[in-house]
Coordinates of C-alpha atoms and ligand atoms in Angstrom, one line a residue:
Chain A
X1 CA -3.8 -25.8 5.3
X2 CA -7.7 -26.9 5.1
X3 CA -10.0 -24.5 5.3
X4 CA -11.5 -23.8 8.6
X5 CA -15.1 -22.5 8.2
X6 CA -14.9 -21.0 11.7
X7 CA -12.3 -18.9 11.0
X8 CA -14.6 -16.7 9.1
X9 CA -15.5 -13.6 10.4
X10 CA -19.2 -14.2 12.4
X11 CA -19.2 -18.0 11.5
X12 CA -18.5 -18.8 15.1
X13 CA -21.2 -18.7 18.0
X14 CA -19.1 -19.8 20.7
X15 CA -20.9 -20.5 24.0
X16 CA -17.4 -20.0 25.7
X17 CA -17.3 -16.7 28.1
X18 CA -15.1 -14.0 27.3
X19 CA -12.4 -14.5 30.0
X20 CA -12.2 -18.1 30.3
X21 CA -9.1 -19.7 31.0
X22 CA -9.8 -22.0 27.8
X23 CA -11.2 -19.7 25.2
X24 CA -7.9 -17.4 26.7
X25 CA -5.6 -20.3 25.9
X26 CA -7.4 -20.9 22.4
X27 CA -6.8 -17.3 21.3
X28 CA -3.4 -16.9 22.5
X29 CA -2.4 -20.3 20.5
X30 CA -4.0 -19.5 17.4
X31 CA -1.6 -16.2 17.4
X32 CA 1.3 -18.9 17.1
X33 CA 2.2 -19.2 13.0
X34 CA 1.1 -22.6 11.8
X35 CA -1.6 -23.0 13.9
X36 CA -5.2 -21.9 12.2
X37 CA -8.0 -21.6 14.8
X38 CA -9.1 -25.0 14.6
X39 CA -6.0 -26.2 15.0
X40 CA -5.4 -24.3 18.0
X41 CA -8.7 -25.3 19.6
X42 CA -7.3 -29.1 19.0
X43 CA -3.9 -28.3 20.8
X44 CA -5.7 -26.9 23.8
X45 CA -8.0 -29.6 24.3
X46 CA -4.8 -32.3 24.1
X47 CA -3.1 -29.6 26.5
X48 CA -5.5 -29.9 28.9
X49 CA -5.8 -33.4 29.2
X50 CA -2.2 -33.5 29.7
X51 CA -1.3 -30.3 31.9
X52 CA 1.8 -31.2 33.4
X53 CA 3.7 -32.6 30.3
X54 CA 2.4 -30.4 27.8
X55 CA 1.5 -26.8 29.0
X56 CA 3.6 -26.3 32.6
X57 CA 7.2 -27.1 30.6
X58 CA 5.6 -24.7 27.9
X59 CA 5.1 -21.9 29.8
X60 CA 8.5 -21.8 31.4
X61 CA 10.4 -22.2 28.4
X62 CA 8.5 -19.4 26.9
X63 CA 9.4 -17.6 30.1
X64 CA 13.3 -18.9 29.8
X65 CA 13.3 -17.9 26.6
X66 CA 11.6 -14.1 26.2
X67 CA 14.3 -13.6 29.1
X68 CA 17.3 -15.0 27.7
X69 CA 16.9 -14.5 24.0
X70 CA 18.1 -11.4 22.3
X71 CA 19.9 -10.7 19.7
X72 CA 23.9 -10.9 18.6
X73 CA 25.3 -7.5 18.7
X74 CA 28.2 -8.9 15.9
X75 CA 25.8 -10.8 13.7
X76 CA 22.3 -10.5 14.3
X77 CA 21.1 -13.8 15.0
X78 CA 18.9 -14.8 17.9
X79 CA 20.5 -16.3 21.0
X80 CA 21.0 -16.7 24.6
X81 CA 24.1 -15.2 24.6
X82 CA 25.5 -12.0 23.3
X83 CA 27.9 -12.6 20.7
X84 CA 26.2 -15.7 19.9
X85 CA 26.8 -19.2 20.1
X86 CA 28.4 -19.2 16.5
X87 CA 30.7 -15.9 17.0
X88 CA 31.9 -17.3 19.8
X89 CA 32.6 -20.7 18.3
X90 CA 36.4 -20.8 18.0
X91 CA 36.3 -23.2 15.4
X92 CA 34.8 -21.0 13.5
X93 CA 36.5 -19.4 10.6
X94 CA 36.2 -15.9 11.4
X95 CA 37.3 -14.4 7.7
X96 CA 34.4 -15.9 6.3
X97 CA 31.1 -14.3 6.4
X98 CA 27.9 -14.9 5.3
X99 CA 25.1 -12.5 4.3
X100 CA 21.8 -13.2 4.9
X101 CA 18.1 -12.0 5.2
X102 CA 16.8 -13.4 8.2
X103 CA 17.8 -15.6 11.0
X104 CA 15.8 -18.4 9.7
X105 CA 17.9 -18.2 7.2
X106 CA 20.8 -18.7 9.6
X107 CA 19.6 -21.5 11.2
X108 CA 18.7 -23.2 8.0
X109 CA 22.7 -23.0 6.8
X110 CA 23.3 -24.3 10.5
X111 CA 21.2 -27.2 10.4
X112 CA 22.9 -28.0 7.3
X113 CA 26.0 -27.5 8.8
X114 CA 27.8 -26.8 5.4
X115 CA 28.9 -23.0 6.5
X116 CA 31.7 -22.9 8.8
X117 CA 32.1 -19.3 9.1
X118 CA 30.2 -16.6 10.6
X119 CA 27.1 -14.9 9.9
X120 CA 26.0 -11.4 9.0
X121 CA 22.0 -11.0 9.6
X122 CA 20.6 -8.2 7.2
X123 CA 17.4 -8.3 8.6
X124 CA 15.3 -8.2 5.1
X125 CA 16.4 -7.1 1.5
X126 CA 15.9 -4.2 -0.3
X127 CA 12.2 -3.5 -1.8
X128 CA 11.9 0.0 -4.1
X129 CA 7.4 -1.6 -3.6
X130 CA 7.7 -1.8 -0.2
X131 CA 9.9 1.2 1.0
X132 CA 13.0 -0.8 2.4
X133 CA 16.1 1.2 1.4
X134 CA 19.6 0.4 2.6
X135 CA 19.4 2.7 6.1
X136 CA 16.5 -0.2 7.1
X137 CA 18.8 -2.8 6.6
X138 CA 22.0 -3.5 8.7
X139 CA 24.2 -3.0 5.8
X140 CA 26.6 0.2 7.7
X141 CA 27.5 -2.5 10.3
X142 CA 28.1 -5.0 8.1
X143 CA 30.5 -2.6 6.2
X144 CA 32.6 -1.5 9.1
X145 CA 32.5 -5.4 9.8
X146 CA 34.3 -5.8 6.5
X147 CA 36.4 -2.6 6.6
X148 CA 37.9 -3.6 10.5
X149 CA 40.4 -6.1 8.3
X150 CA 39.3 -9.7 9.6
X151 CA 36.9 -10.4 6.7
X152 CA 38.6 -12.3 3.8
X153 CA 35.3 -12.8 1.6
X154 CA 31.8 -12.1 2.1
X155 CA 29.2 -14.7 1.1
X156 CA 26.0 -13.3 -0.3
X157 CA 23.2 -16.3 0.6
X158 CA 19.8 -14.1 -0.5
X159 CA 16.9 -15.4 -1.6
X160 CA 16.4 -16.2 -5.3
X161 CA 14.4 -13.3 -5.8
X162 CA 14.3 -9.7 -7.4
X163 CA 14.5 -8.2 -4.5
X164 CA 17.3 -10.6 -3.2
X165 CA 19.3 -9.8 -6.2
X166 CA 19.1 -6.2 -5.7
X167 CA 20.6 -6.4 -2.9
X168 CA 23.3 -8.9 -4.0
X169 CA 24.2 -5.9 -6.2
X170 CA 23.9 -3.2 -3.8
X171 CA 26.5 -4.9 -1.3
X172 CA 28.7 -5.9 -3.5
X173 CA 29.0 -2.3 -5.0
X174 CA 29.6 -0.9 -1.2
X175 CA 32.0 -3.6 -0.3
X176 CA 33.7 -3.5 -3.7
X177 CA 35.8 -0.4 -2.5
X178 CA 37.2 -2.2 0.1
X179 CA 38.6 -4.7 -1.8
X180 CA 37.2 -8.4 -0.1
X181 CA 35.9 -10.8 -2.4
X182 CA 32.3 -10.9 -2.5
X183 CA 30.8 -14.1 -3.8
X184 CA 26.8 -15.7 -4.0
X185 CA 25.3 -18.4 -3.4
X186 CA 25.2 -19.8 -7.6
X187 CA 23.4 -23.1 -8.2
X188 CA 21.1 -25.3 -6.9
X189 CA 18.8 -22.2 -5.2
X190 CA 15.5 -22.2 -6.9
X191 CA 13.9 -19.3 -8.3
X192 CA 11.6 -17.4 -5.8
X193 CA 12.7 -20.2 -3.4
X194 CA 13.3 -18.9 0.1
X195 CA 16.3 -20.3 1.6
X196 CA 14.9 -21.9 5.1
X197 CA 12.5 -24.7 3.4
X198 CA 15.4 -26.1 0.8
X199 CA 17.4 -29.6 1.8
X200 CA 20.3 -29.5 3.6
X201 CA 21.8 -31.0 0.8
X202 CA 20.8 -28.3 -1.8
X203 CA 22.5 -25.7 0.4
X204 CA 25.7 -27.1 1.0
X205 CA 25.8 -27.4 -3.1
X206 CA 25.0 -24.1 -3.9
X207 CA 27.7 -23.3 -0.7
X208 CA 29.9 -24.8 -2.4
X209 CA 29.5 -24.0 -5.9
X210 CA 29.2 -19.6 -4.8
X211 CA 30.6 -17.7 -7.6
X212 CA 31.6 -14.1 -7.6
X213 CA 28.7 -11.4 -7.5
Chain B
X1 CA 0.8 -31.9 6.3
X2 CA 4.0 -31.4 4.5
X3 CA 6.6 -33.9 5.3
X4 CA 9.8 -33.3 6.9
X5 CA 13.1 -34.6 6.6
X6 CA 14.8 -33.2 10.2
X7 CA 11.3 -35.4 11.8
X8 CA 13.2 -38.6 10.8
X9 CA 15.3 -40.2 13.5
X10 CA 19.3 -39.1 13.5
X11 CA 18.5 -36.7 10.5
X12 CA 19.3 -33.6 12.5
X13 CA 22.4 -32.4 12.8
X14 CA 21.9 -29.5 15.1
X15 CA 24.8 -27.0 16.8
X16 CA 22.6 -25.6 19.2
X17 CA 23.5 -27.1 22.7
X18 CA 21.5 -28.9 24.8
X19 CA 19.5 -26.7 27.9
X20 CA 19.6 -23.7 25.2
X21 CA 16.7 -22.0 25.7
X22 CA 16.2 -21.9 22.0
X23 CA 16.0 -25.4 21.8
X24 CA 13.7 -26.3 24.8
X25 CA 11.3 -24.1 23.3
X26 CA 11.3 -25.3 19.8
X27 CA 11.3 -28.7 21.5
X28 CA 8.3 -27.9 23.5
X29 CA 6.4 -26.1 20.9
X30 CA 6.8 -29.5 18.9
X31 CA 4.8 -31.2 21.5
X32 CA 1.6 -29.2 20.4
X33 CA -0.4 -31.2 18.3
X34 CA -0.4 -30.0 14.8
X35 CA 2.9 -28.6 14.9
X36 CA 5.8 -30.7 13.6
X37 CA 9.2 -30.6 14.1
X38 CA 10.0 -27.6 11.5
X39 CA 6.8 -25.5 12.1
X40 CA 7.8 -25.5 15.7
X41 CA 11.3 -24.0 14.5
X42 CA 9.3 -21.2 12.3
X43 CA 6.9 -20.7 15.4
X44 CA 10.1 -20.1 18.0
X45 CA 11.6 -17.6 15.8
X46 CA 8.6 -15.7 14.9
X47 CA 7.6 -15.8 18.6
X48 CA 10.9 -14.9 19.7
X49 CA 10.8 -11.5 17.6
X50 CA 8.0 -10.1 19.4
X51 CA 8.3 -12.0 23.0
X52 CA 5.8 -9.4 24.4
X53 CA 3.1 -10.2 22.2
X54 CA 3.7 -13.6 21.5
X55 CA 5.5 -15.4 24.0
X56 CA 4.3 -14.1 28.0
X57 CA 0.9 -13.7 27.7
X58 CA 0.7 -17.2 26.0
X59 CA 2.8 -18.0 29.1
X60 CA 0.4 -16.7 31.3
X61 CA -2.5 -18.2 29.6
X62 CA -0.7 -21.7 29.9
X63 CA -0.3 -21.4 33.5
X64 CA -4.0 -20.1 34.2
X65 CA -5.1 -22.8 32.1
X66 CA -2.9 -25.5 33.8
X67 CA -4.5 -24.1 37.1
X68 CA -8.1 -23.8 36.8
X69 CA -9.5 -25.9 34.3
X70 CA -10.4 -30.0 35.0
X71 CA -13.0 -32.3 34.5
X72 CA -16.7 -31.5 35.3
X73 CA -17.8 -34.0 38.2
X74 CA -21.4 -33.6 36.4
X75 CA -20.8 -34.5 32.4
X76 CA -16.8 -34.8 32.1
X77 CA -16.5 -31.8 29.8
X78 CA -13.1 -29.4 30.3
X79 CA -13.6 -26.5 32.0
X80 CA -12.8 -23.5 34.2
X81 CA -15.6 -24.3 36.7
X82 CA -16.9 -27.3 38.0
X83 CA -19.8 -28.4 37.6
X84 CA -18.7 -26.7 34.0
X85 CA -20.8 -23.9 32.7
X86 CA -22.9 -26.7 30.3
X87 CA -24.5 -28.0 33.6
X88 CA -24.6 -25.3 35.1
X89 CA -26.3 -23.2 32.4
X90 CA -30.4 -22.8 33.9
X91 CA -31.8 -22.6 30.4
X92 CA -30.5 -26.0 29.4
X93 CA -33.0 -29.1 29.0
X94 CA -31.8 -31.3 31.9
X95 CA -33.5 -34.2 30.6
X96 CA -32.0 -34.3 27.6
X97 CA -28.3 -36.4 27.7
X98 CA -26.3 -36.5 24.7
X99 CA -23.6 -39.0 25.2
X100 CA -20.2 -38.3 23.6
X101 CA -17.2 -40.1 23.2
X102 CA -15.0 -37.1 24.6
X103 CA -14.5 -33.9 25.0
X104 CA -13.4 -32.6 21.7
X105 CA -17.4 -33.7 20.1
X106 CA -18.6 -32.1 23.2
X107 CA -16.9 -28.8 22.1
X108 CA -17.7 -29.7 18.6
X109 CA -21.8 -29.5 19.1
X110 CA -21.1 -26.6 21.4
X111 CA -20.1 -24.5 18.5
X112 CA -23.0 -26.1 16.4
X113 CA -25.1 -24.6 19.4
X114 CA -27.6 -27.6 17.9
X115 CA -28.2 -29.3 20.9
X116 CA -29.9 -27.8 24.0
X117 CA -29.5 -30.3 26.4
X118 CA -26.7 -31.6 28.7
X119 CA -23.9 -34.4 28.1
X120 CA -22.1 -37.3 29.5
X121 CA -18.6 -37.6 27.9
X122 CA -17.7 -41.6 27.8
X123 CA -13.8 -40.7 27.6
X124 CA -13.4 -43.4 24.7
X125 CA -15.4 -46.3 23.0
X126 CA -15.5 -49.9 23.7
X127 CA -12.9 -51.9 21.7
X128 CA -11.7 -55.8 21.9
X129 CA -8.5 -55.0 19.5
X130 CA -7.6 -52.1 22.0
X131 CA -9.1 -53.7 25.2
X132 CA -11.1 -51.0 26.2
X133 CA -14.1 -52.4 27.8
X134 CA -16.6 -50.7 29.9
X135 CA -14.8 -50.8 32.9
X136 CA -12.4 -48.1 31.3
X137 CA -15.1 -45.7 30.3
X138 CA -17.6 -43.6 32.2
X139 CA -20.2 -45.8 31.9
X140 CA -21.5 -46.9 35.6
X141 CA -21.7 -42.6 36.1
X142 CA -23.9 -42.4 32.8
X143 CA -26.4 -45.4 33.9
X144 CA -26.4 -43.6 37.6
X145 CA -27.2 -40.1 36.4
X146 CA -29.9 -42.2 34.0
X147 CA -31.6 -43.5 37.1
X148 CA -31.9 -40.8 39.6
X149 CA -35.0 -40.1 37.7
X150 CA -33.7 -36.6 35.8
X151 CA -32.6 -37.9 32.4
X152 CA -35.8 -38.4 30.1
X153 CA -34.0 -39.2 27.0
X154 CA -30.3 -39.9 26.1
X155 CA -28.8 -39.2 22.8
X156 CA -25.8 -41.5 21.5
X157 CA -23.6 -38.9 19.6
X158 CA -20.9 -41.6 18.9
X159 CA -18.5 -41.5 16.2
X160 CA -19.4 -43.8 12.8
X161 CA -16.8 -46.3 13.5
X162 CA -17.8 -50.5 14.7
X163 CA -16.4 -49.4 17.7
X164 CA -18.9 -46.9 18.2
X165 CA -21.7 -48.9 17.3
X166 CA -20.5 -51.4 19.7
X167 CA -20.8 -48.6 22.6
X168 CA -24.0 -47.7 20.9
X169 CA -25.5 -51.2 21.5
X170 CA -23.9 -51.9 24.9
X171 CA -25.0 -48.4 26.5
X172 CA -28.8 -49.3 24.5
X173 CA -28.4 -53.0 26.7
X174 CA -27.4 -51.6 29.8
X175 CA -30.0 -48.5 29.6
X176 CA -32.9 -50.4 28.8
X177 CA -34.2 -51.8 32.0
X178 CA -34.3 -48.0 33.0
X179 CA -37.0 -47.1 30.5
X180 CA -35.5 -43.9 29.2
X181 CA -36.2 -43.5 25.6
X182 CA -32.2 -44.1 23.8
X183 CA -32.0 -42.3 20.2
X184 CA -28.6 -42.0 18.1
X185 CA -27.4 -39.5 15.5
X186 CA -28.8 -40.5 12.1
X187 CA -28.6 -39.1 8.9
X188 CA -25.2 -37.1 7.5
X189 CA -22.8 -38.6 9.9
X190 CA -20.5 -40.4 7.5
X191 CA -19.1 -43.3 7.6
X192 CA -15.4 -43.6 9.8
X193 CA -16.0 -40.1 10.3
X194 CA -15.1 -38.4 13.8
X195 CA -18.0 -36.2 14.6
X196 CA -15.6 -33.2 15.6
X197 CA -14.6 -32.7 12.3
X198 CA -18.1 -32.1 10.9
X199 CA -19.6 -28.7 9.7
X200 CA -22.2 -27.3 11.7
X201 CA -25.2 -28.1 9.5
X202 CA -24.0 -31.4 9.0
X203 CA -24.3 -32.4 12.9
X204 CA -27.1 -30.3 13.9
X205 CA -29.5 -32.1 10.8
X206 CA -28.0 -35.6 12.4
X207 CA -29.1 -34.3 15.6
X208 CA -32.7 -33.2 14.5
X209 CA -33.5 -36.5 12.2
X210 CA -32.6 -39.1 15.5
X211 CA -33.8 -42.1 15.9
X212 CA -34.6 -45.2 18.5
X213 CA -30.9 -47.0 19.1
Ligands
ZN301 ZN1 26.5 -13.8 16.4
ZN302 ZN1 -20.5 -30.6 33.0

């Protein structure tokens, strides 16, 4: 991202009003992640010149959507429905679970399309640094998941870090009791790579290729 | 910006149904200018984890936008009021008229807070290739408002393109008979450059060092 000398604290001597519709709209967008400040000052000014195609059909899908969207009581991920669209897939393979962080994560396996079972969201990974331990995470659910019979193997996608490979090794000691095979995600996953910017193509390898943890 | 693969035509392969809310607003967000295809994806999720913060007031901020602001009768600048608060500021020099191609430059020396004056906003520049001619612009407004007798020098802040030399010379003709001095921006507007891109010093030392067009 260039750097945006306005974005500086006290570089900016806006004539803009506090309260104004615009400088309002300016703010709000620059909260959305992506957009810098310049950026967002762009977007409104396009916005405005084209209200009804580009801010009216906004607003109401950001309505739609803070209304509708929650999250999947089975699996965690973010949906309109509760089970989600995925656990309530029929076609799904319902042994077969998947372990990951987040639900970008999620999405990024479903845009590959290379998982066809379901999903179990943790919700972040276990960080000694940064004061995450297991209760944070939803590993308990994700045990009585396992221990309730239908699961046949649990897929560990984490990220390709430390932290990802601590956890790796903390579910698979919890879930070893119960006597599932646990596998990982094994090549093709760069290190320190985080799973929702890699190719479709790289995930469905390393999907493919998952070894035991 | 990075490019991305699920941008290209038939590349996507995505499970999420159509009229999911999900999707409408990842859709929508993608219509922002500056967000692609993928950053709009990262920007629903984020958004969609904290709806309160993120998501209704930029909802709200949307609509008000949508509703109040429009084009200043006076100048063409985007705004909440019209005339818009430029021409309606009292400490402004009302006889000085910097011309601009739109509104994005206008906001640009705004924040440079170099010029003290008022402006007319063209809403383009003359071009043969893209048959814009003068017709298209708001030309006839700018030599009106020249001769009620108010405007006692005009300033062409046009971009550094031929096009905008073009406009430069045709506004020059079509002022003269008027007998309002015409100056340009000189100095540190480089060349093929759009103006609202420019730092602050840059444009208010082209500003200072005008000259006759
Ligand atoms: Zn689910
Ligand atoms: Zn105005």
């Amino acid at each position: 991202m260039p750097f945006d000398p306005s974005d500086l604290p006290g570089a900016r001597r806006d004539p803009v009003p506090p309260n104004d519709p615009v400088e309002q709209l300016v703010v709000l967008l620059a909260r959305i992640p992506g957009l810098g400040r310049r950026s967002a000052r762009r977007a409104a000014l396009k916005m405005l010149q084209e209200p009804q195609r580009l801010m009216l059909p906004l607003s109401r899908a950001l309505d739609a959507a803070a209304e509708a969207v929650g999250p999947c009581r089975v699996c965690g991920n973010l949906d309109a429905t509760d089970p989600c669209h995925v656990c309530r897939d029929p076609r799904r393979e319902r042994g077969l679970v998947c372990v990951v962080e987040g639900v970008s994560d999620l999405w990024a396996l479903e845009r590959g399309g290379a998982h066809r079972g379901l999903y179990h969201v943790l919700g972040g990974t276990l960080s000694a640094l940064g004061g995450v331990g297991p209760e944070d995470l939803s590993i308990a659910p994700l045990v009585e998941r396992v221990a309730s019979g239908e699961v046949q193997e649990v897929i560990l996608a984490l990220p390709a870090t430390v932290e990802g490979a601590t956890t790796g090794h903390y579910l698979a000691d919890r879930l070893r009791p119960l006597e599932v095979p646990v596998t990982r995600l094994a090549q093709g996953v760069p290190m320190g790579g985080a799973l929702d910017v890699l190719d479709d193509g790289t995930l469905a390898a390393a999907l493919r290729a998952r070894r035991p943890a």
